[in-house]
mmCIF file of C-alpha atoms in Angstrom:
data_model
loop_
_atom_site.group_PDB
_atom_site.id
_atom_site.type_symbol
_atom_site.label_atom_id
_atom_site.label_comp_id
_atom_site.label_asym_id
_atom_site.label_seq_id
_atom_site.Cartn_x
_atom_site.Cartn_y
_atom_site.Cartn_z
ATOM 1 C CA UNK M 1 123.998 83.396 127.101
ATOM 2 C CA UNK M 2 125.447 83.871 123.425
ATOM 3 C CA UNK M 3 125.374 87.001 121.804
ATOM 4 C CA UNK M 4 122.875 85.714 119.298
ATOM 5 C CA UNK M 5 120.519 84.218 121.786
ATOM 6 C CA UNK M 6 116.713 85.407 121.105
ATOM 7 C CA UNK M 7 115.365 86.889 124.098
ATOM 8 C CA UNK M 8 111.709 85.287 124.953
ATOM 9 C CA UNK M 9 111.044 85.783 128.610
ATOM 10 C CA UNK M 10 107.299 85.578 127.586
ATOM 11 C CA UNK M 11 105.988 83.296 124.942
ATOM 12 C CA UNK M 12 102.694 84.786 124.926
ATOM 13 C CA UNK M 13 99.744 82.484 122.627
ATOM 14 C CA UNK M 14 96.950 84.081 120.882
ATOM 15 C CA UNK M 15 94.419 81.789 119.304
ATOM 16 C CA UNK M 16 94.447 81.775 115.589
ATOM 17 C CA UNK M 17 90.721 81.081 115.018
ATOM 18 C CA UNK M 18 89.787 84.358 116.419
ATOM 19 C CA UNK M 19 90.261 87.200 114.170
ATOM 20 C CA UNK M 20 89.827 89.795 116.742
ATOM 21 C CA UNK M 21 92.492 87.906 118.635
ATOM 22 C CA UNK M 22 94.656 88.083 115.668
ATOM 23 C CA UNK M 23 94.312 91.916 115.004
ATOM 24 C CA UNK M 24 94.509 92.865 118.673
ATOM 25 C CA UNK M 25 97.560 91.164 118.985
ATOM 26 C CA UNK M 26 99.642 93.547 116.963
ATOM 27 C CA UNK M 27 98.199 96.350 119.408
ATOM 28 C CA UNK M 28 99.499 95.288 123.028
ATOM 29 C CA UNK M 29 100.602 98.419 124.840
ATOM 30 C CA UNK M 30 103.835 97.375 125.887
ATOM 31 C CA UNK M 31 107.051 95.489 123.995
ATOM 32 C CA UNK M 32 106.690 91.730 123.724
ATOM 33 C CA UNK M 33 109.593 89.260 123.310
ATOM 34 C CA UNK M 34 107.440 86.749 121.459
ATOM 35 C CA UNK M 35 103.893 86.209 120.076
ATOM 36 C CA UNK M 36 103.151 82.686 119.289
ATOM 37 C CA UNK M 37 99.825 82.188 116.849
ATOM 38 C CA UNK M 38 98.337 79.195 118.536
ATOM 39 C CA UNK M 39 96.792 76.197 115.797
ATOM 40 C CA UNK M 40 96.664 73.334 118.317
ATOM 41 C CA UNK M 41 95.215 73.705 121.783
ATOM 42 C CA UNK M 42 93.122 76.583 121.769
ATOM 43 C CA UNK M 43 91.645 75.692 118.531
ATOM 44 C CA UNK M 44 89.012 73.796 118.311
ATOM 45 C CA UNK M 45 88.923 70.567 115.392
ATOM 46 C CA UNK M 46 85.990 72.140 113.734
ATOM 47 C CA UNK M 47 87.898 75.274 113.460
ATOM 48 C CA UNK M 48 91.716 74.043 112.071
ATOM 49 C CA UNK M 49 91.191 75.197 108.865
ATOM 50 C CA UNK M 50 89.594 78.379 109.021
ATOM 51 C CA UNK M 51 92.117 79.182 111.302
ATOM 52 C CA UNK M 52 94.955 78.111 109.976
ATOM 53 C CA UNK M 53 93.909 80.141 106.298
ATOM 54 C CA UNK M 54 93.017 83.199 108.884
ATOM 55 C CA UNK M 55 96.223 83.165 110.265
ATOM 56 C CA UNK M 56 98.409 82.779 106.320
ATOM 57 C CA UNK M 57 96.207 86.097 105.951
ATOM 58 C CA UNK M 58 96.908 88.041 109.027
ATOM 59 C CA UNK M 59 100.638 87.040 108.776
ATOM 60 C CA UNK M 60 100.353 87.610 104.384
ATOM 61 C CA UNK M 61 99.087 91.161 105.113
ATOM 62 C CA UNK M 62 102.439 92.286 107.637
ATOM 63 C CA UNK M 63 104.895 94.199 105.681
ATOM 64 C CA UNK M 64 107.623 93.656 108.212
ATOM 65 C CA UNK M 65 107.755 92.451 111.938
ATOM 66 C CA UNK M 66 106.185 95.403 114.250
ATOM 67 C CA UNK M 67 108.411 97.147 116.283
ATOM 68 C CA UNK M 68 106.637 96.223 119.470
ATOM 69 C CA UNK M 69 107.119 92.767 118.713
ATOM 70 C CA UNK M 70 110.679 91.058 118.963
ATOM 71 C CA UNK M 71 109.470 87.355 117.293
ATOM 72 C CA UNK M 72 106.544 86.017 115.689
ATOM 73 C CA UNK M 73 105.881 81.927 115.805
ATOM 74 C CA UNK M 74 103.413 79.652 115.448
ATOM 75 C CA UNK M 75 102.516 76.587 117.016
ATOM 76 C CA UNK M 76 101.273 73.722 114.759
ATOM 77 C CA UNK M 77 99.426 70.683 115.315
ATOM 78 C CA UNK M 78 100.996 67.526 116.956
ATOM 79 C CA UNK M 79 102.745 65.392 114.096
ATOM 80 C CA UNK M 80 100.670 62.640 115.225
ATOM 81 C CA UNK M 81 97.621 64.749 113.363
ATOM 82 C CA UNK M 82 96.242 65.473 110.370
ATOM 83 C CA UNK M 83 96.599 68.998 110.185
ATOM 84 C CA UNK M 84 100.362 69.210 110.877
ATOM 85 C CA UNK M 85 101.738 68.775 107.511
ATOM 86 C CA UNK M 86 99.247 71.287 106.352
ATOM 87 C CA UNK M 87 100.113 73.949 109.032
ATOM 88 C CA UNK M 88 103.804 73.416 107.697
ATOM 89 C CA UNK M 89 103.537 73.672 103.987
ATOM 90 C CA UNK M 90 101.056 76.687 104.442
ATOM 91 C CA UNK M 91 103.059 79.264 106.909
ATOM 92 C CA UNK M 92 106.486 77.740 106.429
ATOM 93 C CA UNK M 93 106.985 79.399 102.707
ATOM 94 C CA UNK M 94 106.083 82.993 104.583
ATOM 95 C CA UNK M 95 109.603 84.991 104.864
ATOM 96 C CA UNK M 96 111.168 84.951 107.919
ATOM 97 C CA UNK M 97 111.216 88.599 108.429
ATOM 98 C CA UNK M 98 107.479 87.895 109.621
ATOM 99 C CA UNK M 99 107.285 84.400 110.709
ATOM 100 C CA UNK M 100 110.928 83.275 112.047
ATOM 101 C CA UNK M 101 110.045 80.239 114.487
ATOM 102 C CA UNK M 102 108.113 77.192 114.482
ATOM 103 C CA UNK M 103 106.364 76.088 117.703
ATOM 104 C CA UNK M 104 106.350 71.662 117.984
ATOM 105 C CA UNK M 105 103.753 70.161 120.738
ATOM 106 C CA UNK M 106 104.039 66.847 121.834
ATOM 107 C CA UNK M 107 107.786 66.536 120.720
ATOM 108 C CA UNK M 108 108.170 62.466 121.887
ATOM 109 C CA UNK M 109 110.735 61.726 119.592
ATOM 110 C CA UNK M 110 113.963 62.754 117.754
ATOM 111 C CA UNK M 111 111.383 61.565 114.568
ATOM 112 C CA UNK M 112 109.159 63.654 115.245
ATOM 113 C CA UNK M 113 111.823 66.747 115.178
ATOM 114 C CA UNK M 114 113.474 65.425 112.392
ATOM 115 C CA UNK M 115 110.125 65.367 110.646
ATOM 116 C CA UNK M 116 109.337 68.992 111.247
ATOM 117 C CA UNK M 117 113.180 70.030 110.179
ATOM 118 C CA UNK M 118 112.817 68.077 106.472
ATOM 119 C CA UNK M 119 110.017 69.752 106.205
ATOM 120 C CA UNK M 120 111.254 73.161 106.592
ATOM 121 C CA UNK M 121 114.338 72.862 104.546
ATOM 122 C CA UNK M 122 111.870 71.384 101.583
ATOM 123 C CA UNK M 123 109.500 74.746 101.729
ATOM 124 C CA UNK M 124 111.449 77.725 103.478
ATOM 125 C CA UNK M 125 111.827 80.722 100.988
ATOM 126 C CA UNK M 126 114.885 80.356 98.819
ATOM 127 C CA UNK M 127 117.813 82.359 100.179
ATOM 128 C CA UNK M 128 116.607 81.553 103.731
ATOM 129 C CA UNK M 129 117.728 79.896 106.105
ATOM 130 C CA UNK M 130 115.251 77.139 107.808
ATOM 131 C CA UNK M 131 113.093 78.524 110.786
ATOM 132 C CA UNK M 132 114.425 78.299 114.285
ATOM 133 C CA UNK M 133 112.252 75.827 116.245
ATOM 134 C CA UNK M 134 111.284 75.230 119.768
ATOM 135 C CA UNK M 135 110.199 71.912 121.094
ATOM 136 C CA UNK M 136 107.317 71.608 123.591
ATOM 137 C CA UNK M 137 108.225 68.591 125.967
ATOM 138 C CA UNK M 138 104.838 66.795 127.658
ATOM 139 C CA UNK M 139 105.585 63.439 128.430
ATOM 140 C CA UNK M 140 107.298 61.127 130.584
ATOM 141 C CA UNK M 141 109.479 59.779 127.258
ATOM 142 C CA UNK M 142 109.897 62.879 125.984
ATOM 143 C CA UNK M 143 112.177 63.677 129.292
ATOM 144 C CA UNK M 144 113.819 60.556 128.962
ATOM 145 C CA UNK M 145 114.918 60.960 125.966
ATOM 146 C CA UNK M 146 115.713 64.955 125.798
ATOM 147 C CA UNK M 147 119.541 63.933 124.357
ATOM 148 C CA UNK M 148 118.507 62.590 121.676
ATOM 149 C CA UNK M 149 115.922 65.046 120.844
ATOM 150 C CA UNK M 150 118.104 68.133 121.219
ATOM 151 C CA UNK M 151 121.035 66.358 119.083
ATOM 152 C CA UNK M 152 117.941 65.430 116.220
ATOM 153 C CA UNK M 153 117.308 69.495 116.232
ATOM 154 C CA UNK M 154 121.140 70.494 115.712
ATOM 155 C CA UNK M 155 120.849 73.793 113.543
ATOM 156 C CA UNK M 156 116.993 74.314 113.800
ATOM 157 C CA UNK M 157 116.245 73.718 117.714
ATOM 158 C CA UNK M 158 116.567 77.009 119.545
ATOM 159 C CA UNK M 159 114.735 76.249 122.616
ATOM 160 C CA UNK M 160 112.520 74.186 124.771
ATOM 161 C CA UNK M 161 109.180 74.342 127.078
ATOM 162 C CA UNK M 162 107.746 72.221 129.706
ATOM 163 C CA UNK M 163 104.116 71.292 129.304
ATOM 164 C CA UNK M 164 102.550 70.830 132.781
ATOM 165 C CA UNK M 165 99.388 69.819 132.080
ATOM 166 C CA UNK M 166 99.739 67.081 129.694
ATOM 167 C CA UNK M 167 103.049 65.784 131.538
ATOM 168 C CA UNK M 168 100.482 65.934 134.451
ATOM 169 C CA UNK M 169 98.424 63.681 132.534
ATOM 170 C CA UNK M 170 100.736 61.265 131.244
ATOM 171 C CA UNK M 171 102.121 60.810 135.116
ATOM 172 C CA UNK M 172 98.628 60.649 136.645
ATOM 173 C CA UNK M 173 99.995 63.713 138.305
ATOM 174 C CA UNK M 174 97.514 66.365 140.165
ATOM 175 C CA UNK M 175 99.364 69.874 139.788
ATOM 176 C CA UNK M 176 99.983 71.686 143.241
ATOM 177 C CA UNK M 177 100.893 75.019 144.041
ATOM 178 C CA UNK M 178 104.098 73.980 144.781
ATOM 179 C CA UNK M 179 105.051 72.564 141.692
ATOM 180 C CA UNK M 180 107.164 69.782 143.329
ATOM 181 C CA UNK M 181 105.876 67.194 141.318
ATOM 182 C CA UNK M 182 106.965 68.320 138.418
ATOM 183 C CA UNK M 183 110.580 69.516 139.541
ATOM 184 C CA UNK M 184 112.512 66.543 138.194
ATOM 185 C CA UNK M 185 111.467 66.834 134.424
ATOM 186 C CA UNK M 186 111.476 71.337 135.005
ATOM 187 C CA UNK M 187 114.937 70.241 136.160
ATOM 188 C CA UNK M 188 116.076 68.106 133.300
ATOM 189 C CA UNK M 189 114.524 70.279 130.676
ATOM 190 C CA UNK M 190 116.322 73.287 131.467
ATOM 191 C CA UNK M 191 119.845 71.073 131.622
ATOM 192 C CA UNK M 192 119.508 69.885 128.463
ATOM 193 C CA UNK M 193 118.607 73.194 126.971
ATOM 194 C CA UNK M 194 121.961 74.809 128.737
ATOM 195 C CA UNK M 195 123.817 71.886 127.615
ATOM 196 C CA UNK M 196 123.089 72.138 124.194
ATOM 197 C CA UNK M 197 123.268 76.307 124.313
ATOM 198 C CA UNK M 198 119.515 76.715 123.137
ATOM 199 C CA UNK M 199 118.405 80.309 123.626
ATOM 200 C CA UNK M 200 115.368 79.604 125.381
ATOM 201 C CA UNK M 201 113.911 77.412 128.118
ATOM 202 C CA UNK M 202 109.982 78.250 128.747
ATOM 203 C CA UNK M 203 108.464 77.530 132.046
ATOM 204 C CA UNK M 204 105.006 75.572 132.671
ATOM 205 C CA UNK M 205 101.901 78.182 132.137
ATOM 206 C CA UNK M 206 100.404 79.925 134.851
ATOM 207 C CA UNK M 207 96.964 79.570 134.812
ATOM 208 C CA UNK M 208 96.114 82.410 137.506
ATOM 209 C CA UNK M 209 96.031 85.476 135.826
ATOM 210 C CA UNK M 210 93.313 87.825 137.401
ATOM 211 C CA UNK M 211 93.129 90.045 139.892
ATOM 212 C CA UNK M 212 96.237 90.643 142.889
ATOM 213 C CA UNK M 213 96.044 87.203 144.617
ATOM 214 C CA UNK M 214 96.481 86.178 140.020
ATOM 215 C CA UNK M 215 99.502 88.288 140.033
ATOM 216 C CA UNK M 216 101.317 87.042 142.837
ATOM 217 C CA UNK M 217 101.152 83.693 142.059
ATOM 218 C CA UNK M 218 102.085 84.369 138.569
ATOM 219 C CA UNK M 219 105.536 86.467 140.001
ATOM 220 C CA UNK M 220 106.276 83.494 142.620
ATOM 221 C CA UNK M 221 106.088 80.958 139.916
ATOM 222 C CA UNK M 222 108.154 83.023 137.284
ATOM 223 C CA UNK M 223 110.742 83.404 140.765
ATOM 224 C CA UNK M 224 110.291 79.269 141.118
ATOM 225 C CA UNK M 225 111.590 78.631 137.829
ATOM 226 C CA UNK M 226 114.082 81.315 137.314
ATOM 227 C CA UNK M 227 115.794 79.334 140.203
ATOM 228 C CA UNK M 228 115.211 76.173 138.379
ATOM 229 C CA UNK M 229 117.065 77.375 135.271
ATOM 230 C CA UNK M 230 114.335 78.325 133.300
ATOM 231 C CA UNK M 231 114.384 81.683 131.215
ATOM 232 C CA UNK M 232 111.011 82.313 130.365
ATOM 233 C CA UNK M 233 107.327 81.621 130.649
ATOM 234 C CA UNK M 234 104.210 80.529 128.194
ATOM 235 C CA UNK M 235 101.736 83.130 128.818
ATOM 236 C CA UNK M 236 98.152 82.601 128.276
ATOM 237 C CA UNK M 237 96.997 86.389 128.540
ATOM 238 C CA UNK M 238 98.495 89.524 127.843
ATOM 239 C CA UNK M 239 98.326 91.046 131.143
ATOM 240 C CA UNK M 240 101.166 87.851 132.100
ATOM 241 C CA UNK M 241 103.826 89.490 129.662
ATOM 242 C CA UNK M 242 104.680 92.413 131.135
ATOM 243 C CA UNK M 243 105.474 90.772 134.544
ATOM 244 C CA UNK M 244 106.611 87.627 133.152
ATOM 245 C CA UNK M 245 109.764 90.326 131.325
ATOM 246 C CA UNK M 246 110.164 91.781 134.131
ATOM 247 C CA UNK M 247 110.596 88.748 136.426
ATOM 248 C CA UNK M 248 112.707 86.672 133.796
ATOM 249 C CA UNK M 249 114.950 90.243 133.080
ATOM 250 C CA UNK M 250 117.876 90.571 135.636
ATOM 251 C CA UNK M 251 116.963 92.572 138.425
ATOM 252 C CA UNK M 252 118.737 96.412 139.142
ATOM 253 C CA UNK M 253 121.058 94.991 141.980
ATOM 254 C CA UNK M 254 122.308 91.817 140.054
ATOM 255 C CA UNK M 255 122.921 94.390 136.359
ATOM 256 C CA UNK M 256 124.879 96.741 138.918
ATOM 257 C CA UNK M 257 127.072 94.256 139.872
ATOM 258 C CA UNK M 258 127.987 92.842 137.204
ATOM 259 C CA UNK M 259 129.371 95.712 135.180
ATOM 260 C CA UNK M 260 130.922 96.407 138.276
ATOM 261 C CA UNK M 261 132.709 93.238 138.201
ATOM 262 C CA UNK M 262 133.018 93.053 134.027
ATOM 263 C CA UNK M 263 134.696 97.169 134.520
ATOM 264 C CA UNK M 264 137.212 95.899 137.135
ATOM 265 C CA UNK M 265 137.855 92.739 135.301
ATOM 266 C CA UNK M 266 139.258 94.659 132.740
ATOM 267 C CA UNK M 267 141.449 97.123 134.911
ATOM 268 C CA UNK M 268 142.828 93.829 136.287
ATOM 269 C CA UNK M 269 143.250 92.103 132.636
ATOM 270 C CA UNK M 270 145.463 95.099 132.079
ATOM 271 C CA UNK M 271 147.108 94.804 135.258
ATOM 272 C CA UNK M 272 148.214 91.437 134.449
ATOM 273 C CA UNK M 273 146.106 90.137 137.858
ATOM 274 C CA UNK M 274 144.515 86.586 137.323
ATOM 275 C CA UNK M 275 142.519 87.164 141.123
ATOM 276 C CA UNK M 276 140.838 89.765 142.938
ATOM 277 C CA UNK M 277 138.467 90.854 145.212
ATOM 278 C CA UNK M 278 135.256 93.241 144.966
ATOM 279 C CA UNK M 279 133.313 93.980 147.802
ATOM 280 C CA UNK M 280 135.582 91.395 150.033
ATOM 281 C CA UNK M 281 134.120 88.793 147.325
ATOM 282 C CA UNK M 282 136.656 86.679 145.745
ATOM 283 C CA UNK M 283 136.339 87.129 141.847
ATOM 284 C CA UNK M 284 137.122 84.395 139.734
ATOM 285 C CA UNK M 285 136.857 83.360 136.047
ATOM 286 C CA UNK M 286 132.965 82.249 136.294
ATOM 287 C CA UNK M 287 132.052 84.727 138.503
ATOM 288 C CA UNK M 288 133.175 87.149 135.756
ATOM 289 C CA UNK M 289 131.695 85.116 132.657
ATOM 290 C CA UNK M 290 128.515 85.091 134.973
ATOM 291 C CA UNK M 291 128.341 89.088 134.782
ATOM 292 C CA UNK M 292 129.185 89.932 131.104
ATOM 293 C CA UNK M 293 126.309 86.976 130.627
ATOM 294 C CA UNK M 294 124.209 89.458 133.198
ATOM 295 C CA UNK M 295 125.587 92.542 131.371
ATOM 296 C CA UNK M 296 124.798 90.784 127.482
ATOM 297 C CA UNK M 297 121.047 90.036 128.923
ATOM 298 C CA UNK M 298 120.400 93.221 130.058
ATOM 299 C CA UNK M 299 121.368 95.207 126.870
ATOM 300 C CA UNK M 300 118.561 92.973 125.185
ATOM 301 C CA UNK M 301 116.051 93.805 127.855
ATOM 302 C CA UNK M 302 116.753 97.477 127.429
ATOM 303 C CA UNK M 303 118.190 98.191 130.642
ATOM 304 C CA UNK M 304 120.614 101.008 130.670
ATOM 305 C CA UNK M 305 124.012 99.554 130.627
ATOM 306 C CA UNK M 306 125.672 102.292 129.689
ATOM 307 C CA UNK M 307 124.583 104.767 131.960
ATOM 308 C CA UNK M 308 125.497 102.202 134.446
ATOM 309 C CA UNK M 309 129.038 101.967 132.947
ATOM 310 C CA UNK M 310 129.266 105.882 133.399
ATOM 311 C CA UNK M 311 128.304 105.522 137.259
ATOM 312 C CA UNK M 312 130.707 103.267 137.857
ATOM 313 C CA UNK M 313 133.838 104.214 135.803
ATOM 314 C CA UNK M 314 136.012 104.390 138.413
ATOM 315 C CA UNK M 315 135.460 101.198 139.519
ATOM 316 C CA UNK M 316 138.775 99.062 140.011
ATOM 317 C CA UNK M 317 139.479 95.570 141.596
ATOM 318 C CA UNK M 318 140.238 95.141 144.986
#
């Protein structure tokens, strides 16, 4: 994971036709990676333009990105719509110290990336650079051709997310708990997001969100694609954030070991040794870029590194 990766282990939507929504947004009790102001799917067609001019004034009236808040984006309308070119010329021009990422549905085509990107560079606030943009992938051609898409977003494209239900649909698919069905395109997606080093690659909503039985399913699916390669997960309620960053964060055992391994790494640099051992574990060059990626991550999720370094000090290789 670069240095400059954003961190989104939760992509949490909030409908944009609700005002309340809007508000209450800026007022969750606990830090969220990323809030993404919904146009497309929760909106209703009736309702695209007053929400899309409620959501140029909610964003309008921010001074600066709250500190509770690590991104703000926005999902537009599918290019294949009417309202698309609208949603882009109207919140695109905001600065990106408020509004830094643009959120694509139904991404089917390099076109309809490259579409999105022209548009951007055309309307972005001078002295800016173009918004970062994340591709939602819900079809059966969309995974075919995720190459081609990823190389059409070179400079903009930051991440990508798996739509179940409307890859569902285009498969004739009926979604099951184990989420087998689905495991080829999951799989694919978050390749070509590690292959071409996007920061982000969001998991398939969870649609159980209430009560115990809501919360377990929602951890065991977070675990599912963690192991998949994913790094985060759409969230359709705030109460799915907070486990959905702690599930997608490294855990205390794995951020332990690693600066383990990173502070005897360097002992051994300096000791001109090429192999060792730690815990009778042999300890090799990607066993060693695996932990400072562990170590990097874990700074970002606010995990104390450094009091970890402290503890373990005296750590040397084996």
């Amino acid at each position: 994971m670069s240095t400059t990766s954003t961190l989104r282990r939760a992509l949490l939507y909030v409908p944009s036709s609700s005002q309340k929504f809007l508000s209450k947004s800026l007022l969750l009790p606990h830090t969220t990676d990323n809030i993404t102001y919904d146009l497309e799917d929760s909106v209703t067609p009736s309702l695209k333009p007053t929400a899309r001019t409620n959501l140029l004034s909610h964003l309008s009236s921010l001074p600066k990105l709250p500190p509770n808040i690590g991104e703000l984006a926005v999902r537009i309308n599918a290019i294949s719509t009417p309202y698309a070119l609208t949603d882009l010329t109207t919140l695109v021009p905001l600065p990106s110290s408020t509004l830094s990422t643009i959120v694509i549905p139904k991404v089917n085509s390099p076109s309809d990336l490259t579409f999105v990107i022209d548009i951007l560079r055309q309307v972005s606030p001078q002295n800016e650079p173009p918004k970062k943009v994340i591709a939602l992938i819900e079809s059966a051609k969309a995974v075919m051709d995720l190459k081609q898409i990823c190389e059409a977003g070179k400079g903009c494209l930051d991440g990508l997310i798996f739509a179940a239900e409307d890859f569902a649909l285009d498969l004739s698919l009926t979604r099951t708990p184990s989420l087998r069905e689905f495991l080829y395109a999951r799989s694919a997606i978050a390749t070509a997001a590690r292959a071409f080093e996007l920061s982000s690659t969001i998991d398939l909503v969870c649609t159980s969100y209430k009560g115990e039985e809501g919360k377990a399913r929602l951890e065991e699916e977070c675990r599912d694609g963690k192991e998949v390669g994913f790094n985060g997960k759409q969230c359709i309620h705030p109460s799915q954030v907070e486990i959905a960053q702690r599930m997608f964060a490294p855990d205390e055992k794995e951020v332990e070991w690693a600066v383990r391994v990173v502070i005897a790494d360097e002992k051994a640099q300096a000791a001109g040794r090429g192999a060792w051992t730690l815990d009778d574990k042999m300890i090799d060059a990607p066993v060693v870029g695996k932990a400072h990626s562990v170590v990097t991550k874990a700074e970002k999720c606010g995990i104390d590194v450094e009091g970890l370094r402290r503890k373990w000090q005296v750590q040397v290789p084996e």
